[in-house]
Amino acid sequence: MNVRIQNRFESDRLNEMKDVYHSVGWLKHTNEVISKIFLRSDIVSVAVIEGRIVGLGRALTDGVFNATIYDVVVHRDYQRKGIATLIMNDILEQLADVSCVLLISTTGNEAFYRKHGMKSLKTGMARYLNPSLAEEYLT
């Protein structure tokens, strides 16, 4: 399987990107939402197989001190093939000189991120407007 990683957002491929999100149950990701979040992201990592988008990842950063990784997601039909690892490696390579890289893992995926050098925070804090997400992720 030949996976190509591209580092640009292409607005004409929103339906493919939405399909990736929807395949894993992230149904609030409409074309408008995806366009907004990717246009505002500093780093974009898109996994493509045979011309089809099968995985995504993005990050926000000031380029020096801090960055946050978001939405590392692979289409359910392509999971467990190393694609998320390629996306994470690509993003982390682009953030190699940034002092602190943060992310919030979806429940159950913590071990995957630990394999990429991520560790739990002692002082991490968050606020969720959605009560069910607050219940799932906040202590």
XYZ file of N, CA and C in Angstrom:
417
model
N 0.848 -1.174 0.000
C 0.000 0.000 0.000
C 0.893 1.237 0.000
N 0.721 2.082 -0.989
C 1.525 3.279 -1.137
C 0.758 4.479 -0.580
N 1.179 4.954 0.594
C 0.541 6.096 1.246
C 1.391 7.332 0.981
N 0.760 8.375 0.476
C 1.439 9.641 0.242
C 0.900 10.641 1.255
N 1.780 11.387 1.900
C 1.373 12.441 2.831
C 1.535 13.776 2.130
N 0.468 14.560 2.120
C 0.556 15.918 1.569
C 0.276 16.917 2.685
N 0.867 18.076 2.566
C 0.800 19.073 3.630
C 0.040 20.317 3.199
N -1.067 20.089 2.527
C -1.893 21.224 2.124
C -3.364 20.839 2.199
N -4.168 21.826 2.471
C -5.620 21.672 2.486
C -6.147 22.034 1.105
N -6.943 21.146 0.534
C -7.538 21.388 -0.771
C -9.053 21.438 -0.602
N -9.609 22.619 -0.736
C -11.038 22.814 -0.459
C -11.943 22.042 -1.413
N -11.436 21.666 -2.562
C -12.263 20.893 -3.491
C -12.368 19.419 -3.085
N -11.719 19.045 -1.975
C -11.755 17.650 -1.505
C -12.475 17.514 -0.168
N -13.321 18.490 0.146
C -14.028 18.486 1.422
C -14.891 17.243 1.617
N -15.541 16.769 0.575
C -16.388 15.579 0.727
C -15.575 14.349 1.118
N -14.375 14.213 0.580
C -13.500 13.100 0.964
C -13.087 13.219 2.424
N -12.762 14.438 2.827
C -12.361 14.664 4.217
C -13.530 14.366 5.152
N -14.702 14.820 4.780
C -15.900 14.562 5.596
C -16.146 13.065 5.712
N -15.930 12.335 4.638
C -16.114 10.884 4.663
C -15.196 10.231 5.692
N -13.970 10.710 5.815
C -13.044 10.179 6.817
C -13.616 10.418 8.210
N -13.996 11.644 8.501
C -14.566 11.960 9.818
C -15.826 11.152 10.092
N -16.728 11.112 9.150
C -18.008 10.425 9.359
C -17.816 8.921 9.526
N -16.779 8.344 8.903
C -16.536 6.905 9.018
C -16.228 6.487 10.448
N -15.742 7.437 11.264
C -15.433 7.120 12.661
C -16.458 7.721 13.625
N -17.554 8.216 13.071
C -18.634 8.710 13.915
C -18.567 10.175 14.293
N -17.653 10.924 13.705
C -17.543 12.351 14.002
C -18.462 13.111 13.045
N -19.737 13.068 13.315
C -20.750 13.546 12.378
C -20.943 15.058 12.386
N -20.403 15.763 13.367
C -20.527 17.225 13.398
C -19.559 17.901 12.429
N -18.691 17.133 11.825
C -17.730 17.675 10.862
C -18.396 17.793 9.493
N -19.015 18.936 9.270
C -19.610 19.253 7.974
C -18.535 19.857 7.084
N -18.834 20.038 5.811
C -17.872 20.678 4.914
C -17.487 22.059 5.418
N -18.460 22.807 5.945
C -18.176 24.157 6.455
C -17.242 24.103 7.661
N -17.495 23.171 8.568
C -16.644 23.033 9.753
C -15.236 22.614 9.345
N -15.142 21.625 8.468
C -13.825 21.142 8.035
C -13.036 22.252 7.354
N -13.689 23.010 6.504
C -13.017 24.114 5.836
C -12.490 25.117 6.860
N -13.313 25.469 7.810
C -12.920 26.459 8.823
C -11.728 25.979 9.648
N -11.787 24.725 10.133
C -10.712 24.259 11.016
C -9.403 24.040 10.270
N -9.470 23.613 9.010
C -8.230 23.398 8.268
C -7.640 24.713 7.758
N -8.476 25.669 7.399
C -7.940 26.969 6.988
C -7.256 27.678 8.149
N -7.682 27.412 9.364
C -7.087 28.051 10.543
C -5.952 27.239 11.158
N -5.635 26.101 10.581
C -4.560 25.254 11.098
C -3.231 25.638 10.449
N -2.182 25.631 11.259
C -0.849 25.969 10.765
C -0.192 24.796 10.048
N -0.502 23.593 10.506
C 0.096 22.390 9.952
C -1.021 21.446 9.543
N -0.907 20.909 8.352
C -1.892 19.985 7.799
C -1.156 18.751 7.313
N -1.694 17.591 7.649
C -1.129 16.328 7.184
C -2.280 15.471 6.666
N -2.248 15.162 5.385
C -3.326 14.424 4.735
C -2.733 13.163 4.102
N -3.285 12.008 4.481
C -2.833 10.732 3.933
C -3.695 10.373 2.729
N -3.029 10.043 1.625
C -3.716 9.741 0.365
C -3.230 8.387 -0.148
N -4.181 7.542 -0.525
C -3.881 6.254 -1.154
C -4.631 6.205 -2.472
N -3.889 5.975 -3.549
C -4.475 5.884 -4.888
C -5.417 7.052 -5.178
N -4.987 8.248 -4.780
C -5.744 9.460 -5.042
C -6.879 9.743 -4.089
N -7.116 8.869 -3.115
C -8.220 9.043 -2.165
C -7.693 9.443 -0.792
N -8.303 10.452 -0.183
C -7.938 10.848 1.173
C -8.450 9.788 2.139
N -7.522 9.231 2.949
C -7.893 8.188 3.907
C -7.560 8.553 5.342
N -6.846 9.661 5.546
C -6.478 10.072 6.896
C -6.130 11.544 6.943
N -6.267 12.107 8.147
C -6.057 13.542 8.335
C -5.403 13.806 9.684
N -4.739 14.913 9.765
C -4.226 15.422 11.025
C -3.902 16.890 10.850
N -3.916 17.630 11.944
C -3.624 19.052 11.850
C -3.080 19.537 13.180
N -2.470 20.731 13.159
C -1.923 21.316 14.382
C -1.964 22.833 14.292
N -2.017 23.438 15.460
C -1.871 24.883 15.610
C -0.572 25.123 16.359
N 0.173 26.164 15.981
C 1.444 26.419 16.645
C 1.856 27.880 16.524
N 2.653 28.315 17.504
C 3.292 29.623 17.382
C 4.674 29.468 16.739
N 5.079 28.230 16.477
C 6.331 27.957 15.787
C 7.569 27.964 16.661
N 7.419 28.284 17.947
C 8.573 28.352 18.836
C 8.319 27.582 20.132
N 7.334 28.045 20.890
C 7.119 27.499 22.227
C 6.030 26.430 22.312
N 4.909 26.628 21.634
C 3.755 25.765 21.845
C 3.079 25.340 20.553
N 2.522 24.139 20.610
C 1.712 23.619 19.512
C 0.698 22.648 20.101
N -0.391 22.478 19.399
C -1.402 21.506 19.785
C -1.824 20.722 18.546
N -1.818 19.410 18.681
C -2.210 18.518 17.592
C -3.693 18.192 17.744
N -4.392 18.205 16.611
C -5.824 17.907 16.590
C -6.140 16.901 15.484
N -7.213 16.181 15.690
C -7.893 15.421 14.633
C -7.006 14.457 13.859
N -6.213 13.670 14.548
C -5.527 12.593 13.847
C -6.568 11.488 13.683
N -7.045 11.340 12.470
C -8.157 10.422 12.214
C -7.922 9.705 10.885
N -8.211 8.404 10.886
C -8.047 7.571 9.688
C -9.386 6.907 9.398
N -9.754 6.890 8.141
C -10.998 6.242 7.719
C -11.043 4.825 8.279
N -12.190 4.435 8.784
C -12.300 3.122 9.455
C -11.862 1.963 8.553
N -12.024 2.080 7.249
C -11.627 1.009 6.337
C -10.109 0.904 6.165
N -9.364 1.901 6.658
C -7.917 1.933 6.484
C -7.170 1.929 7.814
N -7.873 1.707 8.910
C -7.225 1.708 10.214
C -6.377 0.455 10.411
N -5.425 0.560 11.331
C -4.501 -0.520 11.679
C -3.575 -0.900 10.526
N -3.245 0.107 9.710
C -2.322 -0.104 8.590
C -1.118 0.839 8.682
N -0.965 1.521 9.824
C 0.165 2.413 10.020
C -0.038 3.827 9.504
N -1.234 4.147 9.042
C -1.472 5.468 8.459
C -1.458 6.555 9.523
N -2.066 6.299 10.672
C -2.052 7.299 11.755
C -0.624 7.567 12.211
N 0.205 6.548 12.213
C 1.615 6.730 12.575
C 2.316 7.630 11.565
N 2.042 7.432 10.277
C 2.638 8.310 9.268
C 2.198 9.756 9.470
N 0.922 9.955 9.784
C 0.406 11.306 10.017
C 1.075 11.918 11.238
N 1.116 11.172 12.350
C 1.753 11.694 13.566
C 3.229 12.008 13.327
N 3.941 11.105 12.664
C 5.363 11.353 12.389
C 5.544 12.617 11.558
N 4.678 12.808 10.569
C 4.757 13.993 9.722
C 4.519 15.261 10.537
N 3.478 15.255 11.353
C 3.171 16.438 12.167
C 4.301 16.708 13.154
N 4.757 15.674 13.856
C 5.825 15.868 14.842
C 7.126 16.324 14.185
N 7.398 15.865 12.980
C 8.586 16.332 12.255
C 8.467 17.829 11.965
N 7.283 18.265 11.581
C 7.075 19.688 11.309
C 7.150 20.525 12.590
N 6.915 19.878 13.730
C 6.957 20.575 15.024
C 8.250 20.279 15.792
N 9.257 19.765 15.123
C 10.476 19.298 15.789
C 11.151 20.364 16.644
N 11.051 21.626 16.264
C 11.730 22.687 17.003
C 10.821 23.416 17.987
N 9.601 22.939 18.156
C 8.655 23.572 19.078
C 8.823 22.942 20.457
N 8.958 23.772 21.472
C 9.279 23.333 22.821
C 8.236 22.412 23.447
N 6.962 22.735 23.329
C 5.898 21.967 23.973
C 4.807 21.642 22.955
N 4.542 20.351 22.772
C 3.487 19.904 21.865
C 2.421 19.197 22.695
N 1.202 19.673 22.584
C 0.079 19.135 23.337
C -0.887 18.424 22.407
N -1.719 17.551 22.974
C -2.865 17.003 22.256
C -3.837 16.449 23.273
N -5.080 16.330 22.859
C -6.089 15.653 23.661
C -6.488 14.413 22.873
N -6.295 13.263 23.482
C -6.606 12.003 22.830
C -8.082 11.674 22.990
N -8.641 11.012 21.990
C -9.963 10.435 22.182
C -9.804 9.220 23.094
N -10.833 8.938 23.860
C -10.796 7.845 24.821
C -10.426 6.540 24.120
N -9.455 5.848 24.710
C -9.032 4.562 24.179
C -7.827 4.620 23.270
N -7.406 5.814 22.879
C -6.267 5.943 21.969
C -5.007 6.464 22.653
N -5.027 6.509 23.970
C -3.885 7.056 24.707
C -2.592 6.292 24.425
N -2.663 4.972 24.348
C -1.457 4.158 24.125
C -0.804 4.484 22.776
N -1.618 4.737 21.769
C -1.076 5.110 20.459
C -0.220 6.364 20.583
N -0.718 7.381 21.276
C 0.023 8.631 21.396
C 1.250 8.476 22.284
N 1.180 7.610 23.279
C 2.367 7.349 24.100
C 3.500 6.787 23.243
N 3.165 5.960 22.252
C 4.189 5.406 21.351
C 4.904 6.506 20.569
N 4.279 7.666 20.490
C 4.871 8.794 19.763
C 5.485 9.825 20.715
N 5.737 9.394 21.948
C 6.429 10.244 22.906
C 5.547 11.163 23.723
N 4.247 11.061 23.590
C 3.353 11.915 24.371
C 3.184 11.329 25.774
N 3.031 12.208 26.765
C 2.852 11.783 28.155
C 1.724 12.595 28.778
N 1.158 12.055 29.847
C 0.086 12.760 30.557
C 0.633 14.020 31.220
N -0.203 15.037 31.278
C 0.168 16.311 31.900
C -0.168 16.313 33.385
N 0.667 16.959 34.171
C 0.352 17.165 35.583
C -0.589 18.341 35.762
N -0.472 19.326 34.881
C -1.215 20.569 35.069
C -2.171 20.887 33.936
N -2.467 19.911 33.097
C -3.349 20.170 31.974
C -4.775 20.472 32.432
N -5.398 21.416 31.770
C -6.772 21.785 32.078
C -7.517 22.047 30.781
N -8.837 21.903 30.856
C -9.659 22.140 29.675
C -11.058 22.556 30.113
N -11.796 23.098 29.156
C -13.201 23.419 29.341
C -13.944 22.892 28.127
N -15.014 22.169 28.370
C -15.860 21.665 27.289
C -17.247 22.274 27.436
N -17.778 22.805 26.359
C -19.136 23.322 26.375
C -20.154 22.191 26.326
N -19.806 21.091 25.666
C -20.687 19.938 25.562
C -20.608 19.119 26.857
N -21.716 18.981 27.590
C -21.684 18.266 28.876
C -21.217 16.815 28.773
N -21.559 16.113 27.702
C -21.129 14.712 27.603
C -19.619 14.614 27.394
N -19.040 15.557 26.648
C -17.582 15.570 26.494
C -16.914 15.960 27.808
N -17.485 16.890 28.527
C -16.945 17.275 29.826
C -16.925 16.068 30.756
N -17.989 15.296 30.744
C -18.066 14.128 31.601
C -17.036 13.073 31.209
N -16.801 12.906 29.907
C -15.865 11.901 29.436
C -14.414 12.287 29.669
N -14.069 13.560 29.506
C -12.663 13.953 29.493
C -12.162 14.722 30.705
N -13.039 15.278 31.510
C -12.571 16.092 32.628
C -12.656 15.323 33.944
N -11.706 15.621 34.827
C -11.706 14.974 36.148
C -12.318 15.896 37.176
